[in-house]
PDB file of C-alpha atoms in Angstrom:
ATOM      1  CA  GLY A   2     -18.644   2.048 -34.842  1.00 73.00           C
ATOM      2  CA  GLN A   3     -21.417   2.375 -32.327  1.00 75.00           C
ATOM      3  CA  GLN A   4     -21.304   5.443 -30.141  1.00 87.00           C
ATOM      4  CA  VAL A   5     -23.207   6.036 -26.937  1.00 91.00           C
ATOM      5  CA  MET A   6     -23.347   9.595 -25.714  1.00 94.00           C
ATOM      6  CA  GLN A   7     -24.427  10.571 -22.257  1.00 96.00           C
ATOM      7  CA  ILE A   8     -25.254  14.002 -20.860  1.00 96.00           C
ATOM      8  CA  PRO A   9     -24.611  15.844 -18.687  1.00 96.00           C
ATOM      9  CA  GLN A  10     -21.081  14.858 -17.713  1.00 95.00           C
ATOM     10  CA  TYR A  11     -21.507  16.272 -14.228  1.00 96.00           C
ATOM     11  CA  GLN A  12     -24.515  17.251 -12.169  1.00 97.00           C
ATOM     12  CA  HIS A  13     -24.444  18.944  -8.789  1.00 97.00           C
ATOM     13  CA  VAL A  14     -27.730  19.066  -6.909  1.00 97.00           C
ATOM     14  CA  GLN A  15     -29.011  20.011  -3.512  1.00 97.00           C
ATOM     15  CA  GLU A  16     -30.368  17.111  -1.535  1.00 97.00           C
ATOM     16  CA  GLY A  17     -34.037  16.757  -2.335  1.00 97.00           C
ATOM     17  CA  GLU A  18     -33.747  18.031  -5.894  1.00 98.00           C
ATOM     18  CA  ASP A  19     -34.400  15.806  -8.879  1.00 98.00           C
ATOM     19  CA  PHE A  20     -31.740  14.516 -11.260  1.00 97.00           C
ATOM     20  CA  THR A  21     -31.884  13.246 -14.828  1.00 98.00           C
ATOM     21  CA  THR A  22     -29.216  11.787 -17.100  1.00 98.00           C
ATOM     22  CA  TYR A  23     -29.758  11.120 -20.802  1.00 98.00           C
ATOM     23  CA  CYS A  24     -28.233   8.517 -23.047  1.00 97.00           C
ATOM     24  CA  ASN A  25     -28.238   8.533 -26.865  1.00 96.00           C
ATOM     25  CA  SER A  26     -26.974   5.847 -29.207  1.00 94.00           C
ATOM     26  CA  SER A  27     -25.862   6.297 -32.793  1.00 91.00           C
ATOM     27  CA  THR A  28     -27.480   2.953 -33.649  1.00 90.00           C
ATOM     28  CA  THR A  29     -30.613   1.063 -32.671  1.00 91.00           C
ATOM     29  CA  LEU A  30     -30.052  -0.974 -29.562  1.00 91.00           C
ATOM     30  CA  SER A  31     -31.129  -4.451 -28.612  1.00 89.00           C
ATOM     31  CA  ASN A  32     -31.314  -3.360 -24.995  1.00 91.00           C
ATOM     32  CA  ILE A  33     -29.875  -0.798 -22.670  1.00 93.00           C
ATOM     33  CA  GLN A  34     -28.520  -1.254 -19.186  1.00 93.00           C
ATOM     34  CA  TRP A  35     -27.877   1.242 -16.438  1.00 96.00           C
ATOM     35  CA  TYR A  36     -25.085   0.960 -13.903  1.00 95.00           C
ATOM     36  CA  LYS A  37     -24.011   2.959 -10.879  1.00 97.00           C
ATOM     37  CA  GLN A  38     -20.389   3.277  -9.880  1.00 95.00           C
ATOM     38  CA  ARG A  39     -19.431   4.751  -6.541  1.00 95.00           C
ATOM     39  CA  PRO A  40     -16.044   6.491  -6.277  1.00 90.00           C
ATOM     40  CA  GLY A  41     -13.365   3.809  -6.143  1.00 89.00           C
ATOM     41  CA  GLY A  42     -15.915   1.094  -6.725  1.00 93.00           C
ATOM     42  CA  HIS A  43     -17.047  -1.119  -9.557  1.00 94.00           C
ATOM     43  CA  PRO A  44     -20.125  -0.769 -11.756  1.00 94.00           C
ATOM     44  CA  VAL A  45     -23.238  -2.173 -10.165  1.00 95.00           C
ATOM     45  CA  PHE A  46     -26.119  -3.200 -12.370  1.00 92.00           C
ATOM     46  CA  LEU A  47     -29.296  -1.201 -11.818  1.00 95.00           C
ATOM     47  CA  ILE A  48     -31.695  -2.229 -14.548  1.00 94.00           C
ATOM     48  CA  GLN A  49     -32.111  -3.404 -18.110  1.00 93.00           C
ATOM     49  CA  LEU A  50     -34.633  -2.112 -20.617  1.00 94.00           C
ATOM     50  CA  VAL A  51     -35.528  -4.173 -23.653  1.00 92.00           C
ATOM     51  CA  LYS A  52     -38.822  -3.071 -25.125  1.00 94.00           C
ATOM     52  CA  SER A  53     -39.465   0.043 -27.173  1.00 96.00           C
ATOM     53  CA  GLY A  54     -41.006   2.750 -24.976  1.00 97.00           C
ATOM     54  CA  GLU A  55     -40.434   0.737 -21.816  1.00 96.00           C
ATOM     55  CA  VAL A  56     -40.597   2.516 -18.461  1.00 98.00           C
ATOM     56  CA  LYS A  57     -39.403   0.897 -15.248  1.00 97.00           C
ATOM     57  CA  LYS A  58     -39.316   2.214 -11.715  1.00 97.00           C
ATOM     58  CA  GLN A  59     -37.178   1.328  -8.742  1.00 95.00           C
ATOM     59  CA  LYS A  60     -38.304   3.356  -5.741  1.00 96.00           C
ATOM     60  CA  ARG A  61     -37.128   6.901  -6.576  1.00 97.00           C
ATOM     61  CA  LEU A  62     -35.487   5.888  -9.867  1.00 98.00           C
ATOM     62  CA  THR A  63     -37.369   5.929 -13.172  1.00 98.00           C
ATOM     63  CA  PHE A  64     -35.850   4.491 -16.319  1.00 98.00           C
ATOM     64  CA  GLN A  65     -37.143   5.030 -19.838  1.00 98.00           C
ATOM     65  CA  PHE A  66     -36.262   3.493 -23.185  1.00 97.00           C
ATOM     66  CA  GLY A  67     -37.151   5.498 -26.265  1.00 97.00           C
ATOM     67  CA  GLU A  68     -39.608   4.374 -28.892  1.00 95.00           C
ATOM     68  CA  ALA A  69     -36.830   4.079 -31.473  1.00 95.00           C
ATOM     69  CA  LYS A  70     -34.623   2.172 -29.009  1.00 94.00           C
ATOM     70  CA  LYS A  71     -31.841   4.696 -29.495  1.00 95.00           C
ATOM     71  CA  ASN A  72     -32.175   6.761 -26.352  1.00 96.00           C
ATOM     72  CA  SER A  73     -32.810   6.309 -22.680  1.00 97.00           C
ATOM     73  CA  SER A  74     -33.021   8.307 -19.487  1.00 98.00           C
ATOM     74  CA  LEU A  75     -32.625   7.818 -15.774  1.00 98.00           C
ATOM     75  CA  HIS A  76     -34.504  10.128 -13.449  1.00 98.00           C
ATOM     76  CA  ILE A  77     -34.013  10.269  -9.700  1.00 98.00           C
ATOM     77  CA  THR A  78     -36.687  11.973  -7.649  1.00 98.00           C
ATOM     78  CA  ALA A  79     -35.720  13.788  -4.452  1.00 98.00           C
ATOM     79  CA  THR A  80     -32.025  12.908  -4.436  1.00 98.00           C
ATOM     80  CA  GLN A  81     -30.309  11.721  -1.289  1.00 97.00           C
ATOM     81  CA  THR A  82     -26.615  11.784  -0.392  1.00 96.00           C
ATOM     82  CA  THR A  83     -26.533   8.028  -0.955  1.00 96.00           C
ATOM     83  CA  ASP A  84     -27.276   8.642  -4.637  1.00 97.00           C
ATOM     84  CA  VAL A  85     -23.801  10.085  -5.280  1.00 97.00           C
ATOM     85  CA  GLY A  86     -21.736   8.294  -7.894  1.00 96.00           C
ATOM     86  CA  THR A  87     -21.382   7.974 -11.624  1.00 96.00           C
ATOM     87  CA  TYR A  88     -24.288   6.616 -13.595  1.00 97.00           C
ATOM     88  CA  PHE A  89     -23.458   4.824 -16.824  1.00 95.00           C
ATOM     89  CA  CYS A  90     -25.742   3.615 -19.544  1.00 95.00           C
ATOM     90  CA  ALA A  91     -24.565   0.705 -21.659  1.00 93.00           C
ATOM     91  CA  GLY A  92     -26.119   0.032 -25.002  1.00 90.00           C
ATOM     92  CA  ARG A  93     -26.093  -3.466 -26.322  1.00 84.00           C
ATOM     93  CA  THR A  94     -26.462  -4.354 -29.988  1.00 75.00           C
ATOM     94  CA  ASN A  95     -27.791  -7.563 -31.437  1.00 69.00           C
ATOM     95  CA  ALA A  96     -24.178  -8.639 -31.973  1.00 64.00           C
ATOM     96  CA  GLY A  97     -23.785  -8.716 -28.216  1.00 64.00           C
ATOM     97  CA  LYS A  98     -21.286  -5.948 -27.719  1.00 73.00           C
ATOM     98  CA  SER A  99     -21.898  -3.466 -24.911  1.00 80.00           C
ATOM     99  CA  THR A 100     -20.877   0.146 -25.378  1.00 88.00           C
ATOM    100  CA  PHE A 101     -20.831   2.288 -22.287  1.00 90.00           C
ATOM    101  CA  GLY A 102     -21.639   5.974 -22.241  1.00 93.00           C
ATOM    102  CA  ASP A 103     -19.201   8.444 -20.713  1.00 92.00           C
ATOM    103  CA  GLY A 104     -21.220   8.524 -17.503  1.00 94.00           C
ATOM    104  CA  THR A 105     -22.847  11.285 -15.494  1.00 96.00           C
ATOM    105  CA  THR A 106     -21.251  12.017 -12.149  1.00 96.00           C
ATOM    106  CA  LEU A 107     -23.774  13.093  -9.574  1.00 97.00           C
ATOM    107  CA  THR A 108     -22.841  14.978  -6.443  1.00 97.00           C
ATOM    108  CA  VAL A 109     -25.451  15.769  -3.816  1.00 97.00           C
ATOM    109  CA  LYS A 110     -25.021  18.607  -1.364  1.00 95.00           C
ATOM    110  CA  PRO A 111     -26.691  17.945   1.988  1.00 92.00           C
TER     111      PRO A 111
ATOM    112  CA  GLU B  11     -24.536 -13.527  -1.887  1.00 81.00           C
ATOM    113  CA  PRO B  12     -22.303 -14.896  -4.660  1.00 85.00           C
ATOM    114  CA  GLU B  13     -19.903 -12.423  -6.195  1.00 93.00           C
ATOM    115  CA  VAL B  14     -17.221 -12.128  -8.827  1.00 96.00           C
ATOM    116  CA  THR B  15     -13.719 -12.056  -7.407  1.00 97.00           C
ATOM    117  CA  GLN B  16     -10.550 -10.764  -9.014  1.00 98.00           C
ATOM    118  CA  THR B  17      -6.874 -11.089  -8.193  1.00 97.00           C
ATOM    119  CA  PRO B  18      -4.634  -9.306  -7.676  1.00 97.00           C
ATOM    120  CA  SER B  19      -6.281  -6.078  -6.586  1.00 96.00           C
ATOM    121  CA  HIS B  20      -3.258  -4.121  -7.804  1.00 97.00           C
ATOM    122  CA  GLN B  21      -0.573  -5.206 -10.271  1.00 97.00           C
ATOM    123  CA  VAL B  22       2.510  -3.168 -11.022  1.00 97.00           C
ATOM    124  CA  THR B  23       4.621  -4.216 -13.974  1.00 97.00           C
ATOM    125  CA  GLN B  24       7.363  -2.956 -16.228  1.00 97.00           C
ATOM    126  CA  MET B  25       6.589  -2.002 -19.798  1.00 97.00           C
ATOM    127  CA  GLY B  26       7.042  -4.995 -22.106  1.00 97.00           C
ATOM    128  CA  GLN B  27       6.284  -7.562 -19.426  1.00 97.00           C
ATOM    129  CA  GLU B  28       3.439 -10.044 -19.583  1.00 98.00           C
ATOM    130  CA  VAL B  29       0.646  -9.893 -17.035  1.00 98.00           C
ATOM    131  CA  ILE B  30      -2.182 -12.251 -16.248  1.00 97.00           C
ATOM    132  CA  LEU B  31      -5.250 -10.925 -14.515  1.00 98.00           C
ATOM    133  CA  ARG B  32      -7.431 -13.490 -12.843  1.00 97.00           C
ATOM    134  CA  CYS B  33     -11.139 -13.653 -12.235  1.00 97.00           C
ATOM    135  CA  VAL B  34     -13.446 -16.158 -10.647  1.00 97.00           C
ATOM    136  CA  PRO B  35     -16.932 -15.604 -12.039  1.00 96.00           C
ATOM    137  CA  ILE B  36     -20.082 -16.537 -10.178  1.00 93.00           C
ATOM    138  CA  SER B  37     -20.268 -20.306 -10.278  1.00 90.00           C
ATOM    139  CA  ASN B  38     -23.394 -20.957 -12.334  1.00 87.00           C
ATOM    140  CA  HIS B  39     -22.797 -18.143 -14.804  1.00 91.00           C
ATOM    141  CA  LEU B  40     -22.133 -18.926 -18.446  1.00 89.00           C
ATOM    142  CA  TYR B  41     -21.056 -15.599 -19.977  1.00 91.00           C
ATOM    143  CA  PHE B  42     -17.884 -13.808 -19.050  1.00 93.00           C
ATOM    144  CA  TYR B  43     -16.554 -10.387 -19.897  1.00 93.00           C
ATOM    145  CA  TRP B  44     -13.533  -8.159 -19.492  1.00 96.00           C
ATOM    146  CA  TYR B  45     -13.746  -4.383 -19.385  1.00 96.00           C
ATOM    147  CA  ARG B  46     -11.199  -1.713 -18.697  1.00 96.00           C
ATOM    148  CA  GLN B  47     -11.536   1.754 -17.246  1.00 96.00           C
ATOM    149  CA  ILE B  48      -8.763   4.272 -17.562  1.00 95.00           C
ATOM    150  CA  LEU B  49      -8.733   6.542 -14.522  1.00 91.00           C
ATOM    151  CA  GLY B  50     -11.542   9.080 -14.693  1.00 87.00           C
ATOM    152  CA  GLN B  51     -12.910   7.738 -17.947  1.00 89.00           C
ATOM    153  CA  LYS B  52     -15.729   5.485 -19.028  1.00 89.00           C
ATOM    154  CA  VAL B  53     -15.886   1.731 -18.916  1.00 92.00           C
ATOM    155  CA  GLU B  54     -14.718   0.152 -22.183  1.00 93.00           C
ATOM    156  CA  PHE B  55     -15.720  -3.290 -23.392  1.00 90.00           C
ATOM    157  CA  LEU B  56     -12.834  -5.595 -24.246  1.00 94.00           C
ATOM    158  CA  VAL B  57     -14.203  -9.067 -24.830  1.00 93.00           C
ATOM    159  CA  SER B  58     -17.040 -11.460 -24.138  1.00 90.00           C
ATOM    160  CA  PHE B  59     -16.606 -15.200 -23.758  1.00 92.00           C
ATOM    161  CA  TYR B  60     -19.070 -18.051 -23.909  1.00 89.00           C
ATOM    162  CA  ASN B  61     -18.777 -21.790 -24.323  1.00 89.00           C
ATOM    163  CA  ASN B  62     -14.987 -21.633 -24.226  1.00 90.00           C
ATOM    164  CA  GLU B  63     -14.625 -19.179 -27.032  1.00 92.00           C
ATOM    165  CA  ILE B  64     -14.654 -15.464 -27.672  1.00 92.00           C
ATOM    166  CA  SER B  65     -18.094 -14.326 -28.793  1.00 88.00           C
ATOM    167  CA  GLU B  66     -17.338 -10.658 -29.277  1.00 87.00           C
ATOM    168  CA  LYS B  67     -14.330  -8.375 -28.964  1.00 90.00           C
ATOM    169  CA  SER B  68     -13.642  -4.683 -29.332  1.00 90.00           C
ATOM    170  CA  GLU B  69     -11.009  -2.828 -31.322  1.00 90.00           C
ATOM    171  CA  ILE B  70      -8.986  -2.506 -28.115  1.00 93.00           C
ATOM    172  CA  PHE B  71      -8.660  -6.278 -27.828  1.00 95.00           C
ATOM    173  CA  ASP B  72      -5.786  -6.747 -30.279  1.00 94.00           C
ATOM    174  CA  ASP B  73      -3.202  -9.519 -30.602  1.00 95.00           C
ATOM    175  CA  GLN B  74      -1.567  -8.457 -27.353  1.00 96.00           C
ATOM    176  CA  PHE B  75      -4.629  -9.623 -25.433  1.00 97.00           C
ATOM    177  CA  SER B  76      -5.928 -13.117 -24.881  1.00 97.00           C
ATOM    178  CA  VAL B  77      -8.455 -14.738 -22.606  1.00 97.00           C
ATOM    179  CA  GLU B  78      -8.685 -18.216 -21.259  1.00 95.00           C
ATOM    180  CA  ARG B  79     -10.842 -20.332 -19.024  1.00 92.00           C
ATOM    181  CA  PRO B  80      -8.197 -22.819 -17.912  1.00 86.00           C
ATOM    182  CA  ASP B  81     -10.484 -24.712 -15.566  1.00 86.00           C
ATOM    183  CA  GLY B  82     -14.062 -24.693 -14.396  1.00 78.00           C
ATOM    184  CA  SER B  83     -13.702 -21.662 -12.206  1.00 87.00           C
ATOM    185  CA  ASN B  84     -11.065 -19.201 -13.423  1.00 93.00           C
ATOM    186  CA  PHE B  85     -11.262 -16.731 -16.285  1.00 96.00           C
ATOM    187  CA  THR B  86      -8.036 -14.952 -17.169  1.00 97.00           C
ATOM    188  CA  LEU B  87      -6.962 -11.981 -19.229  1.00 98.00           C
ATOM    189  CA  LYS B  88      -3.380 -12.008 -20.488  1.00 98.00           C
ATOM    190  CA  ILE B  89      -1.569  -8.997 -21.853  1.00 97.00           C
ATOM    191  CA  ARG B  90       1.563 -10.236 -23.611  1.00 96.00           C
ATOM    192  CA  SER B  91       3.721  -7.146 -23.756  1.00 95.00           C
ATOM    193  CA  THR B  92       2.333  -4.349 -21.659  1.00 97.00           C
ATOM    194  CA  LYS B  93       2.436  -0.742 -22.767  1.00 96.00           C
ATOM    195  CA  LEU B  94       2.157   2.390 -20.682  1.00 97.00           C
ATOM    196  CA  GLU B  95      -1.316   2.995 -22.069  1.00 96.00           C
ATOM    197  CA  ASP B  96      -2.494  -0.348 -20.710  1.00 97.00           C
ATOM    198  CA  SER B  97      -2.526   1.200 -17.246  1.00 97.00           C
ATOM    199  CA  ALA B  98      -6.139   1.058 -16.151  1.00 97.00           C
ATOM    200  CA  MET B  99      -8.623  -0.698 -13.921  1.00 97.00           C
ATOM    201  CA  TYR B 100      -9.628  -4.019 -15.422  1.00 98.00           C
ATOM    202  CA  PHE B 101     -13.040  -5.365 -14.493  1.00 97.00           C
ATOM    203  CA  CYS B 102     -14.246  -8.887 -14.995  1.00 97.00           C
ATOM    204  CA  ALA B 103     -17.980  -9.498 -15.186  1.00 94.00           C
ATOM    205  CA  SER B 104     -20.184 -12.531 -15.516  1.00 93.00           C
ATOM    206  CA  SER B 105     -23.760 -13.126 -16.493  1.00 89.00           C
ATOM    207  CA  PRO B 106     -25.996 -16.156 -16.029  1.00 87.00           C
ATOM    208  CA  TRP B 107     -27.177 -15.925 -19.607  1.00 75.00           C
ATOM    209  CA  GLY B 108     -26.735 -13.856 -22.731  1.00 67.00           C
ATOM    210  CA  GLY B 109     -29.184 -12.537 -25.260  1.00 61.00           C
ATOM    211  CA  ASN B 110     -31.501  -9.798 -24.198  1.00 57.00           C
ATOM    212  CA  TYR B 111     -31.533 -10.605 -20.497  1.00 63.00           C
ATOM    213  CA  ASN B 112     -27.958 -10.494 -19.321  1.00 73.00           C
ATOM    214  CA  GLU B 113     -27.535  -8.676 -16.029  1.00 84.00           C
ATOM    215  CA  GLN B 114     -23.785  -8.474 -15.591  1.00 89.00           C
ATOM    216  CA  PHE B 115     -22.158  -8.784 -12.220  1.00 92.00           C
ATOM    217  CA  PHE B 116     -18.863  -6.940 -11.988  1.00 95.00           C
ATOM    218  CA  GLY B 117     -15.888  -7.885  -9.867  1.00 97.00           C
ATOM    219  CA  PRO B 118     -13.996  -5.347  -7.762  1.00 97.00           C
ATOM    220  CA  GLY B 119     -11.353  -4.867 -10.459  1.00 97.00           C
ATOM    221  CA  THR B 120      -7.592  -5.142 -10.789  1.00 98.00           C
ATOM    222  CA  ARG B 121      -5.673  -1.914 -11.007  1.00 97.00           C
ATOM    223  CA  LEU B 122      -2.845  -2.385 -13.511  1.00 98.00           C
ATOM    224  CA  THR B 123       0.022   0.072 -13.416  1.00 98.00           C
ATOM    225  CA  VAL B 124       2.603  -0.150 -16.195  1.00 97.00           C
ATOM    226  CA  LEU B 125       5.869   1.649 -15.503  1.00 96.00           C
TER     227      LEU B 125
END
């Protein structure tokens, strides 16, 4: 079945440093979504990428979708303590099933 | 701002018992989902539901699981005979549409503990 791998599993940064998490799918995706989950909270939708090679920005967050629609990345510039949480990618196939990656847990040291 | 609600927030049950987890999706949404998250692990897709029928389900969603939309507002997940390994956080989500543009709004979750 479809597998979505995400690295790294954990990332510890100093406030102000950049952060990147990578997502790779074993199959071509229809789209990919990114979610953030705070400790004890529920996943909150961040963005969806649909087009091959698409790049989207939300303030300090930059999302990319690979040309082959099998990989994606989330980059945070100049992290803040409010960025802490686990970031999940979720790959969606044409059949409509979403497969979540294992998540990258970000901690930010002030 | 409209949000997905789930009840109860925490359910404790004995192994072998049936449980029903309830969700009220956002009112004008058409697509509904259940996910589970075992403590410390990733979110796992269980099932998607549209137009009063299951549109997709995962390998986890076996005969012990069922979903229902008994009225115009509730969306339920039933586990017929719970097992210890069913202990997890169960999230309901809804989306205004499907296809390629389907931002999913998650509820706060129900923590299920099977003893």
